Coordinates of C-alpha atoms and ligand atoms in Angstrom, one line a residue:
M22 CA -13.0 3.5 -31.1
I23 CA -14.3 0.5 -29.2
D24 CA -13.9 -2.8 -31.0
Q25 CA -17.4 -4.4 -30.6
T26 CA -16.2 -7.8 -31.8
I27 CA -14.1 -8.5 -28.8
Q28 CA -15.9 -10.6 -26.3
S29 CA -14.8 -10.5 -22.7
P30 CA -15.5 -13.3 -20.2
T31 CA -17.9 -12.0 -17.6
L32 CA -15.9 -10.5 -14.8
S33 CA -17.0 -11.0 -11.3
G34 CA -16.2 -9.3 -8.0
P35 CA -17.3 -9.1 -4.4
P36 CA -20.8 -7.6 -3.8
V37 CA -20.6 -3.9 -3.3
S38 CA -23.0 -0.9 -2.5
R39 CA -25.1 0.1 -5.5
W40 CA -24.7 3.8 -4.7
W41 CA -21.2 4.0 -3.3
G42 CA -19.6 1.0 -5.1
C43 CA -16.5 -0.6 -3.6
F44 CA -15.4 2.5 -1.7
P45 CA -17.1 1.7 1.7
D46 CA -15.4 -1.7 1.7
L47 CA -12.0 -0.3 0.6
R48 CA -12.3 2.4 3.3
R49 CA -13.2 -0.1 6.1
D50 CA -10.4 -2.6 5.4
T51 CA -8.4 -1.8 2.3
L52 CA -5.8 -4.6 2.7
G53 CA -8.3 -7.3 3.7
F54 CA -10.6 -6.3 0.8
L55 CA -7.8 -6.6 -1.7
I56 CA -7.0 -10.1 -0.5
Q57 CA -10.7 -11.0 -0.6
C58 CA -10.7 -10.1 -4.3
Q59 CA -8.3 -13.0 -5.0
A60 CA -11.3 -15.3 -4.8
Y61 CA -13.1 -13.8 -7.8
G62 CA -10.6 -14.6 -10.6
D63 CA -7.6 -13.2 -12.4
V64 CA -9.3 -9.9 -13.1
V65 CA -11.8 -8.6 -10.5
K66 CA -14.3 -5.9 -11.4
L67 CA -15.1 -3.3 -8.7
P68 CA -18.0 -1.0 -9.6
M69 CA -17.5 2.5 -8.4
G70 CA -21.2 3.0 -7.8
L71 CA -23.9 5.4 -9.0
V72 CA -22.6 8.5 -7.2
V73 CA -19.3 8.3 -9.0
E74 CA -20.9 7.5 -12.3
L75 CA -23.1 10.6 -12.0
F76 CA -20.1 12.7 -10.9
L77 CA -17.9 11.4 -13.8
R78 CA -20.9 11.2 -16.2
Q79 CA -19.6 7.7 -17.1
R80 CA -21.8 4.5 -17.2
D81 CA -20.5 1.4 -15.6
A82 CA -17.5 3.1 -14.0
A83 CA -15.3 0.4 -12.4
M84 CA -11.8 -0.4 -11.2
Y85 CA -10.2 -3.7 -12.2
V86 CA -7.9 -5.6 -9.8
L87 CA -5.3 -7.7 -11.5
N88 CA -4.4 -10.9 -9.8
H89 CA -2.4 -12.7 -12.5
P90 CA 1.3 -11.9 -13.3
T91 CA 0.9 -12.1 -17.1
D92 CA -1.7 -9.4 -16.9
V93 CA 0.5 -7.3 -14.6
K94 CA 3.3 -7.6 -17.1
H95 CA 1.0 -6.7 -20.0
V96 CA -0.2 -3.5 -18.3
L97 CA 3.2 -2.4 -16.8
V98 CA 5.5 -3.4 -19.6
T99 CA 4.2 -5.0 -22.9
N100 CA 1.3 -2.6 -23.5
Q101 CA 2.4 0.2 -21.1
D102 CA 1.8 3.0 -23.7
N103 CA -2.0 2.2 -23.4
Y104 CA -1.9 3.3 -19.8
R105 CA -1.3 6.4 -17.8
K106 CA -1.5 7.2 -14.2
A107 CA -5.0 8.2 -12.9
P108 CA -5.4 11.8 -11.7
V109 CA -4.4 12.2 -8.0
P110 CA -6.2 14.1 -5.3
P111 CA -5.4 17.9 -5.1
V112 CA -3.0 17.6 -2.1
E113 CA -0.9 15.0 -3.9
S114 CA -0.5 17.2 -7.0
R115 CA 0.3 20.2 -4.8
I116 CA 3.1 18.2 -3.1
F117 CA 4.7 16.5 -6.1
G118 CA 3.8 19.1 -8.9
Q119 CA 5.4 18.1 -12.2
G120 CA 8.1 15.9 -10.6
V121 CA 9.0 12.6 -12.4
L122 CA 6.5 10.7 -10.2
H123 CA 3.5 12.2 -11.9
T124 CA 4.3 13.4 -15.4
E125 CA 3.5 11.4 -18.5
G126 CA 4.8 10.8 -22.1
Q127 CA 7.8 12.7 -23.5
I128 CA 8.3 14.8 -20.5
H129 CA 8.4 11.8 -18.2
H130 CA 10.9 10.0 -20.5
H131 CA 13.1 13.0 -20.5
Q132 CA 13.0 13.4 -16.7
R133 CA 14.0 9.8 -16.3
R134 CA 16.9 10.1 -18.7
V135 CA 18.2 13.1 -16.8
L136 CA 17.9 11.4 -13.4
L137 CA 18.8 7.8 -14.1
P138 CA 22.6 8.1 -14.2
F139 CA 22.6 9.5 -10.7
F140 CA 20.9 6.4 -9.3
H141 CA 22.9 3.7 -10.9
G142 CA 26.2 1.9 -10.8
N143 CA 29.3 3.4 -9.1
H144 CA 27.4 6.6 -8.4
V145 CA 25.2 4.7 -6.0
T146 CA 28.0 2.8 -4.3
A147 CA 29.9 6.0 -3.7
Y148 CA 27.4 6.7 -1.0
S149 CA 28.0 3.5 0.9
N150 CA 30.4 5.0 3.5
L151 CA 28.1 7.9 4.1
I152 CA 25.2 5.4 4.8
T153 CA 27.1 3.2 7.2
S154 CA 28.6 6.1 9.1
Q155 CA 25.2 7.7 9.5
A156 CA 23.8 4.3 10.7
R157 CA 26.7 3.8 13.1
D158 CA 26.3 7.3 14.6
R159 CA 22.5 6.8 15.0
V160 CA 22.9 3.5 16.7
A161 CA 25.6 4.9 19.0
L162 CA 22.9 7.1 20.5
W163 CA 20.8 4.1 21.6
Q164 CA 21.5 3.2 25.2
D165 CA 21.6 -0.5 26.2
E166 CA 18.3 -1.8 27.7
T167 CA 16.3 1.3 26.7
T168 CA 13.3 1.5 24.5
I169 CA 13.2 3.3 21.1
D170 CA 10.5 4.0 18.5
I171 CA 12.2 2.1 15.7
G172 CA 10.0 3.7 12.9
Q173 CA 11.0 7.2 14.0
E174 CA 14.7 6.2 14.2
M175 CA 14.6 4.6 10.7
A176 CA 12.8 7.7 9.3
H177 CA 15.4 10.0 10.8
L178 CA 18.2 7.9 9.4
T179 CA 16.8 7.7 5.8
L180 CA 15.9 11.3 5.8
S181 CA 19.5 12.2 6.8
V182 CA 20.8 10.1 3.9
I183 CA 18.5 11.4 1.3
W184 CA 19.2 15.0 2.5
R185 CA 22.9 14.4 1.8
L186 CA 22.1 12.9 -1.6
L187 CA 19.9 15.8 -2.6
F188 CA 21.8 18.7 -1.1
G189 CA 25.2 17.5 -0.2
Q190 CA 24.7 18.7 3.4
D191 CA 23.9 17.3 6.8
L192 CA 20.3 17.4 8.0
R193 CA 20.2 19.8 11.0
S194 CA 17.4 20.8 13.3
E195 CA 14.9 20.9 10.4
G196 CA 14.5 17.1 10.5
E197 CA 11.6 17.0 13.0
T198 CA 9.6 19.8 11.4
I199 CA 10.0 18.1 8.0
R200 CA 8.9 14.7 9.4
E201 CA 5.8 16.3 11.0
A202 CA 4.9 18.2 7.8
I203 CA 5.2 15.0 5.8
A204 CA 3.0 13.1 8.3
V205 CA 0.3 15.8 8.0
G206 CA 0.4 15.7 4.2
Q207 CA 0.1 11.9 4.3
R208 CA -2.9 11.9 6.5
L209 CA -4.6 14.5 4.1
I210 CA -3.7 12.4 1.0
K211 CA -5.3 9.3 2.7
L212 CA -8.4 11.3 3.5
Q213 CA -8.7 12.6 0.0
Y214 CA -8.4 9.1 -1.4
D215 CA -11.0 7.8 1.0
S216 CA -13.6 10.6 0.8
L217 CA -15.1 12.1 -2.3
L218 CA -16.1 15.2 -0.4
A219 CA -12.5 15.7 0.9
S220 CA -11.1 15.1 -2.5
V221 CA -13.2 17.8 -4.2
T222 CA -12.7 20.4 -1.4
P223 CA -10.0 22.8 -2.7
L224 CA -7.0 23.3 -0.5
W225 CA -7.6 27.1 -0.2
V226 CA -10.8 26.3 1.9
P227 CA -9.4 27.4 5.3
I228 CA -10.3 24.3 7.4
P229 CA -7.7 23.4 10.1
R230 CA -6.3 20.4 8.3
H231 CA -5.7 22.4 5.1
R232 CA -4.1 25.2 7.1
R233 CA -1.8 22.7 9.0
F234 CA -0.8 21.1 5.7
T235 CA -0.1 24.5 3.9
R236 CA 2.0 25.8 6.8
G237 CA 4.2 22.7 6.9
F238 CA 4.6 22.4 3.2
R239 CA 5.4 26.1 2.7
M240 CA 8.2 25.7 5.2
I241 CA 9.7 22.8 3.3
E242 CA 9.3 24.6 0.0
E243 CA 11.0 27.7 1.3
R244 CA 13.9 25.6 2.4
L245 CA 14.1 24.0 -1.1
F246 CA 14.0 27.4 -2.8
Q247 CA 16.7 28.7 -0.5
F248 CA 18.9 25.8 -1.4
I249 CA 18.3 26.4 -5.1
H250 CA 19.1 30.1 -4.9
E251 CA 22.2 29.6 -2.8
R252 CA 23.5 27.0 -5.2
R253 CA 22.8 29.1 -8.3
M254 CA 25.1 31.7 -6.7
A255 CA 27.8 29.2 -5.6
A256 CA 30.9 29.0 -7.7
E257 CA 32.2 25.6 -6.8
P258 CA 30.7 22.4 -8.3
H259 CA 28.8 19.8 -6.2
D260 CA 28.1 16.2 -6.6
D261 CA 24.4 16.0 -5.6
V262 CA 21.0 15.8 -7.1
L263 CA 20.5 19.6 -6.8
S264 CA 23.6 20.3 -9.0
L265 CA 22.4 17.6 -11.5
L266 CA 19.1 19.4 -11.8
L267 CA 20.7 22.8 -12.1
S268 CA 22.7 21.7 -15.1
A269 CA 19.9 19.8 -16.7
T270 CA 17.6 21.0 -19.5
D271 CA 14.0 20.3 -20.4
T272 CA 12.7 18.7 -23.6
E273 CA 13.2 22.0 -25.4
G274 CA 16.8 22.4 -24.3
R275 CA 16.0 25.1 -21.7
P276 CA 17.4 25.1 -18.2
L277 CA 14.9 24.0 -15.5
S278 CA 13.1 26.7 -13.7
D279 CA 13.2 27.0 -9.8
E280 CA 9.7 25.5 -9.7
E281 CA 10.6 22.5 -11.9
I282 CA 13.7 21.8 -9.7
R283 CA 11.5 22.2 -6.5
D284 CA 9.1 19.5 -7.9
E285 CA 11.9 17.0 -8.5
L286 CA 13.5 17.7 -5.1
M287 CA 10.2 17.3 -3.3
T288 CA 9.5 14.1 -5.1
F289 CA 12.8 12.6 -4.1
L290 CA 12.6 13.9 -0.6
L291 CA 9.3 12.0 -0.1
A292 CA 9.7 9.0 -2.4
G293 CA 13.2 8.5 -1.3
H294 CA 13.0 8.2 2.5
E295 CA 9.6 7.1 3.8
T296 CA 9.6 3.9 1.7
T297 CA 13.0 2.8 2.8
A298 CA 12.3 3.7 6.4
N299 CA 9.2 1.6 6.4
A300 CA 10.9 -1.4 4.8
L301 CA 13.5 -1.3 7.5
T302 CA 11.0 -0.9 10.3
W303 CA 9.1 -4.0 9.1
T304 CA 12.3 -5.9 8.8
W305 CA 13.2 -5.2 12.4
F306 CA 9.7 -6.2 13.4
L307 CA 10.0 -9.5 11.6
L308 CA 13.4 -10.2 12.9
S309 CA 12.2 -9.7 16.4
Q310 CA 9.5 -12.3 15.8
Y311 CA 11.6 -15.0 14.1
G312 CA 14.5 -15.8 16.4
S313 CA 16.0 -18.5 14.2
V314 CA 16.2 -16.1 11.2
R315 CA 17.9 -13.5 13.4
E316 CA 20.4 -16.1 14.6
R317 CA 21.3 -17.0 11.0
L318 CA 21.7 -13.4 10.1
T319 CA 24.0 -12.8 13.1
Q320 CA 26.1 -15.8 12.0
E321 CA 26.4 -14.5 8.5
L322 CA 27.4 -11.0 9.6
N323 CA 29.9 -12.5 11.9
E324 CA 31.4 -14.6 9.1
V325 CA 31.5 -11.9 6.5
L326 CA 32.3 -8.8 8.6
G327 CA 33.7 -9.9 11.9
D328 CA 33.7 -6.6 13.9
R329 CA 34.2 -4.1 11.1
L330 CA 31.5 -2.0 9.4
P331 CA 30.0 -3.2 6.1
N332 CA 30.7 -1.6 2.7
A333 CA 29.0 -2.0 -0.7
A334 CA 31.5 -4.7 -1.7
D335 CA 30.3 -6.9 1.2
L336 CA 26.7 -7.0 0.1
S337 CA 27.1 -9.7 -2.5
R338 CA 28.4 -12.0 0.2
L339 CA 25.7 -11.2 2.7
R340 CA 23.3 -13.4 0.7
Y341 CA 21.0 -14.4 3.6
M342 CA 20.5 -10.8 4.6
K343 CA 19.4 -10.0 1.1
M344 CA 16.9 -12.9 1.3
I345 CA 15.5 -11.4 4.5
W346 CA 15.2 -8.0 2.9
D347 CA 13.4 -9.4 -0.2
E348 CA 11.0 -11.5 2.0
S349 CA 10.3 -8.5 4.2
L350 CA 9.4 -6.4 1.1
R351 CA 7.2 -9.3 0.0
L352 CA 5.1 -9.3 3.2
Y353 CA 5.1 -5.6 3.8
P354 CA 5.7 -3.8 0.5
P355 CA 6.0 -0.1 1.3
A356 CA 4.4 0.7 -2.0
W357 CA 1.4 -1.5 -1.2
T358 CA -0.4 -0.5 -4.3
L359 CA 1.0 1.1 -7.5
H360 CA -0.7 4.3 -8.7
T361 CA -4.0 3.3 -10.4
R362 CA -3.5 3.2 -14.2
L363 CA -6.2 4.3 -16.7
A364 CA -6.6 2.6 -20.0
H365 CA -6.6 4.9 -23.1
A366 CA -8.1 2.4 -25.4
Q367 CA -9.9 -0.9 -25.0
D368 CA -7.4 -3.7 -24.2
R369 CA -7.6 -7.5 -24.1
L370 CA -5.4 -8.9 -21.3
P371 CA -3.5 -12.1 -21.8
T372 CA -5.9 -14.0 -19.4
G373 CA -8.8 -13.0 -21.6
A374 CA -10.5 -10.1 -19.9
V375 CA -11.2 -7.0 -21.9
L376 CA -10.8 -3.7 -20.2
P377 CA -12.9 -0.8 -21.6
P378 CA -11.4 2.6 -22.4
G379 CA -11.1 4.6 -19.2
A380 CA -10.9 1.5 -17.0
G381 CA -9.0 2.0 -13.7
V382 CA -6.5 -0.7 -13.2
V383 CA -5.4 -1.6 -9.7
I384 CA -2.0 -3.5 -9.3
S385 CA -1.2 -4.0 -5.7
P386 CA 2.1 -5.6 -4.6
W387 CA 0.5 -6.3 -1.2
N388 CA -2.2 -8.4 -3.0
L389 CA 0.1 -10.1 -5.5
H390 CA 2.7 -10.9 -2.8
R391 CA 0.2 -12.6 -0.6
N392 CA -1.4 -14.8 -3.2
A393 CA -1.2 -18.5 -2.2
R394 CA -1.0 -19.5 -5.9
W395 CA 2.5 -18.1 -6.0
F396 CA 3.6 -18.1 -2.4
A397 CA 2.5 -21.1 -0.3
D398 CA 1.3 -20.2 3.2
P399 CA 1.6 -16.5 2.1
N400 CA 1.4 -14.9 5.5
R401 CA 4.5 -16.7 6.9
F402 CA 7.9 -15.0 7.0
D403 CA 10.3 -17.3 5.2
P404 CA 13.4 -15.9 3.6
E405 CA 14.0 -19.2 1.9
R406 CA 11.5 -18.1 -0.7
F407 CA 14.3 -16.0 -2.1
S408 CA 16.9 -18.6 -2.5
D409 CA 18.1 -18.8 -6.1
E410 CA 16.3 -22.1 -6.6
A411 CA 13.0 -21.0 -5.2
Q412 CA 13.1 -17.8 -7.3
R413 CA 13.7 -19.8 -10.5
T414 CA 10.5 -21.8 -10.0
R415 CA 8.2 -18.7 -9.5
P416 CA 6.6 -16.9 -12.5
A417 CA 7.9 -13.4 -13.2
F418 CA 5.8 -10.4 -12.1
T419 CA 4.5 -12.2 -9.0
Y420 CA 6.9 -10.1 -6.9
I421 CA 7.1 -6.4 -7.8
P422 CA 8.0 -4.3 -4.7
F423 CA 9.6 -1.7 -7.0
G424 CA 7.0 -1.8 -9.8
A425 CA 8.0 -2.6 -13.3
G426 CA 8.3 -1.2 -16.8
G427 CA 8.9 2.4 -17.8
R428 CA 7.8 3.7 -14.3
R429 CA 9.8 1.2 -12.3
C430 CA 11.3 2.8 -9.1
L431 CA 14.2 5.1 -10.0
G432 CA 15.7 4.7 -6.6
E433 CA 15.6 0.9 -6.5
S434 CA 19.4 0.3 -6.5
F435 CA 20.0 3.0 -4.0
A436 CA 17.1 1.9 -1.7
E437 CA 18.4 -1.7 -1.7
M438 CA 22.0 -0.7 -1.0
E439 CA 20.9 1.7 1.7
G440 CA 18.5 -0.8 3.4
L441 CA 21.1 -3.6 3.4
L442 CA 23.9 -1.4 4.7
I443 CA 21.7 0.0 7.5
L444 CA 20.6 -3.5 8.4
A445 CA 24.1 -4.9 8.5
T446 CA 25.4 -2.0 10.5
I447 CA 22.7 -2.0 13.1
A448 CA 22.3 -5.8 13.4
S449 CA 26.0 -6.1 14.1
T450 CA 25.7 -3.7 17.0
V451 CA 22.4 -4.3 18.7
R452 CA 19.6 -6.8 19.0
L453 CA 16.1 -5.3 18.9
H454 CA 13.2 -6.9 20.8
L455 CA 9.6 -5.9 20.4
V456 CA 8.4 -4.5 23.7
N457 CA 5.8 -6.9 25.1
G458 CA 2.1 -6.4 24.6
Q459 CA 2.2 -4.6 21.3
T460 CA 0.0 -5.7 18.4
I461 CA 1.3 -4.3 15.2
R462 CA -0.9 -4.1 12.1
P463 CA -0.1 -2.7 8.7
E464 CA -1.8 0.6 7.8
P465 CA -2.0 1.5 4.1
V466 CA -1.4 5.3 3.8
M467 CA 0.9 6.7 1.1
T468 CA 3.2 3.9 2.2
L469 CA 2.5 0.7 4.2
R470 CA 3.4 1.6 7.7
P471 CA 2.7 0.1 11.2
H472 CA -0.5 1.4 12.6
V473 CA 1.1 2.4 15.9
P474 CA 4.7 3.4 16.8
V475 CA 6.8 0.2 17.1
Q476 CA 8.6 0.2 20.4
M477 CA 11.8 -1.9 20.6
L478 CA 14.1 -2.7 23.4
V479 CA 17.8 -2.3 22.6
Q480 CA 20.3 -4.9 23.6
R481 CA 23.9 -4.3 22.7
V482 CA 25.8 -7.3 21.2
E483 CA 29.5 -8.0 21.2
I484 CA 29.5 -9.8 17.9
S485 CA 33.0 -11.3 18.1
A486 CA 32.5 -12.4 21.7
A487 CA 29.0 -13.7 21.4
H488 CA 29.6 -15.3 18.0
P489 CA 33.3 -16.3 17.4
P490 CA 34.3 -16.1 13.8
V491 CA 33.7 -19.3 11.9
A492 CA 36.9 -20.6 10.5
Ligands
HEM505 C1 12.3 0.2 -0.3 C2 12.2 1.4 -0.8 C3 11.4 1.7 -2.0 C4 10.3 1.1 -2.6 C5 9.6 -0.2 -2.1 C6 9.9 1.9 -3.7 C7 8.8 1.5 -4.6 C8 8.5 2.2 -5.7 C9 7.5 1.8 -6.6 C10 6.6 0.5 -6.5 C11 7.4 2.7 -7.6 C12 6.5 2.7 -8.8 C13 5.1 3.3 -8.6 C14 4.2 3.0 -9.7 O1 4.5 2.4 -10.7 O2 3.0 3.5 -9.6 C15 8.4 3.7 -7.3 C16 8.6 4.8 -8.1 C17 9.6 5.8 -7.8 N1 10.5 5.7 -6.8 FE1 10.7 4.3 -5.4 N2 10.7 2.9 -3.9 C18 11.7 2.9 -2.8 C19 12.7 3.8 -2.6 C20 13.0 4.9 -3.4 C21 14.1 5.8 -3.3 C22 15.2 5.6 -2.2 C23 14.0 6.7 -4.2 C24 14.9 7.9 -4.5 C25 16.1 8.0 -4.0 C26 12.8 6.4 -5.0 C27 12.4 7.2 -6.1 C28 11.3 6.8 -6.9 C29 10.8 7.7 -8.0 C30 11.4 9.0 -8.4 C31 9.8 7.0 -8.6 C32 9.0 7.4 -9.8 C33 9.5 6.7 -11.0 C34 8.7 7.1 -12.3 O3 7.4 7.3 -12.2 O4 9.3 7.1 -13.4 N3 12.2 5.3 -4.5 N4 9.0 3.4 -6.1

C-alpha cells in the first residue's frame, strides 16, 4: 500500500518527448544523455511517455537515474529486497533462460551458493598458469610491425579461457562461429531495448535478423547439450563448471536438468568473456594514448618479473598495473549500466526522493564513474586515482564496475586475475600502438565496446635489454 504521508521533493529531469518520453534521447546518444542527467540532481526522473503509459496501463510511468552513492548503496545493498530486475526483452531471456543472471529470490540465492565456491580463493588462482600460457601463445602469433584487431584478439583469448573453465577443454574451430553468433545476439538485444516494436515482435516471426539469431544460438546450444550428454556418460571426475553443475541440486534437492545446466553454461559463456575482453581492449587503447603511464608500467613489470611470465602470486606486487586496470574500468566500465531494477513497494531514498511502487531504477557505472563530484576532471585517464590514499578519500559506491550487494558479479575475482595476468604477459612482450587516424568512441551495447574495431600496431620489446632490471 502507498504511504500517502511521505512527501517527496519534486524530482526534475531533462525535457523529453510527451509521447515517447526519454527513449528518443536515450536512443540518439545513450551515454551523453546519462551524463546530461547529472545536472538535474541526485535522483533524476525520466518519464517514459504516453505511448508506454498506454501500453503498460500505468500512469506517470518513469525511470529514475541515481546519481548519489548513498542512494546506490540503499537500492543495491541496504534495501535490496525491495528491488528486482526489470523484465528483459525476449531475445535476452531466450539466451540466458533461468541462469543465475536473471532469476530472483530463493532460486537466485541457491544458484549463487552453488556457484560461488568455484569463483573464489585458491580455486581461482589455480587457473593462473592456464591464463598466462594462453596469453603467451596468442601473443606469439603476432608478428613484429604488423597490425592486429585488438578487440578480436582479446575476445578470442578470454573465450578460450572461459571455455576451459566451463568445459575443461581447449576451444577449437568453433571459436569464430560462437563469436559471430554472440555478436548477432548482441545487436538484436540492443535493437529490442531501443525499439518498442522490435521488443514486442516474437522471435518466431521469420524476419532475417531473427533467423540469423536462431541459427547461431541453436548451434551454441547443441554444442552445450553435447557437452552435457558426453559428461553424464563419462566415468572420470573433472574440475570444471560443468561437473560442478552436474553434481549440484536445485532448491528441492533434485539434480539439475539439462536445460537448467544449459542456462548456467550460456550465462557464464557470455557474462564471462565479453566483459573481460572489452576491459582489456579499452586498457590497451588507453595505454597507447598515455605514454608516461605505459613507461611506468614497463618499469614495474621489469622490476617484478624481469623476463619471466607472471603468476597469481606476483599480482600483489604489480600495484601500478592494478591502478591502471581500476582506472580503465572507471572510464570504460564494460557493464556500463546495471540491469534496471523495479521497486516492489514505495521507498524513500537516503537523499530524500521517494520512489513509487513499480519505479524503474537506473544505476549506471558509466554515469557514476564520470561524475566530477567524485572524480575531478572525470574524462582524464589517471591511475593515481586508485592509489590507497586517493581511494580512502572517496565515498563508497562511487565506483561499482562489478555492481554491489546480492547481485554483485560472481566472476569478479576471476575477471580481475585474468585481466591482470593477460595485461602483464602481453605488456612484457609487445608494445601496442594505435594505428594512426582512428577515432574510437564507446558504444553501449550489452557491454561497452569500441564502436569500430581497434587496430593496433605490434612492436616487440626485449624487456631486459630495453629496461635493465632496477637494483
Ligand atoms: C571485467 C569483467 C567483468 C565486469 C566488469 C563484470 C561486471 C558485472 C556486473 C556489473 C554485474 C552485476 C549486474 C547487475 O547488478 O545488474 C555482473 C554480474 C555477473 N557477472 Fe560479471 N563482470 C565481469 C566478468 C565476469 C566473469 C569473468 C564472469 C564469470 C566467469 C562473470 C559472471 C557474472 C555473473 C554470473 C553475474 C550475475 C550475478 C548475479 O546476478 O547474481 N562476470 N558482472
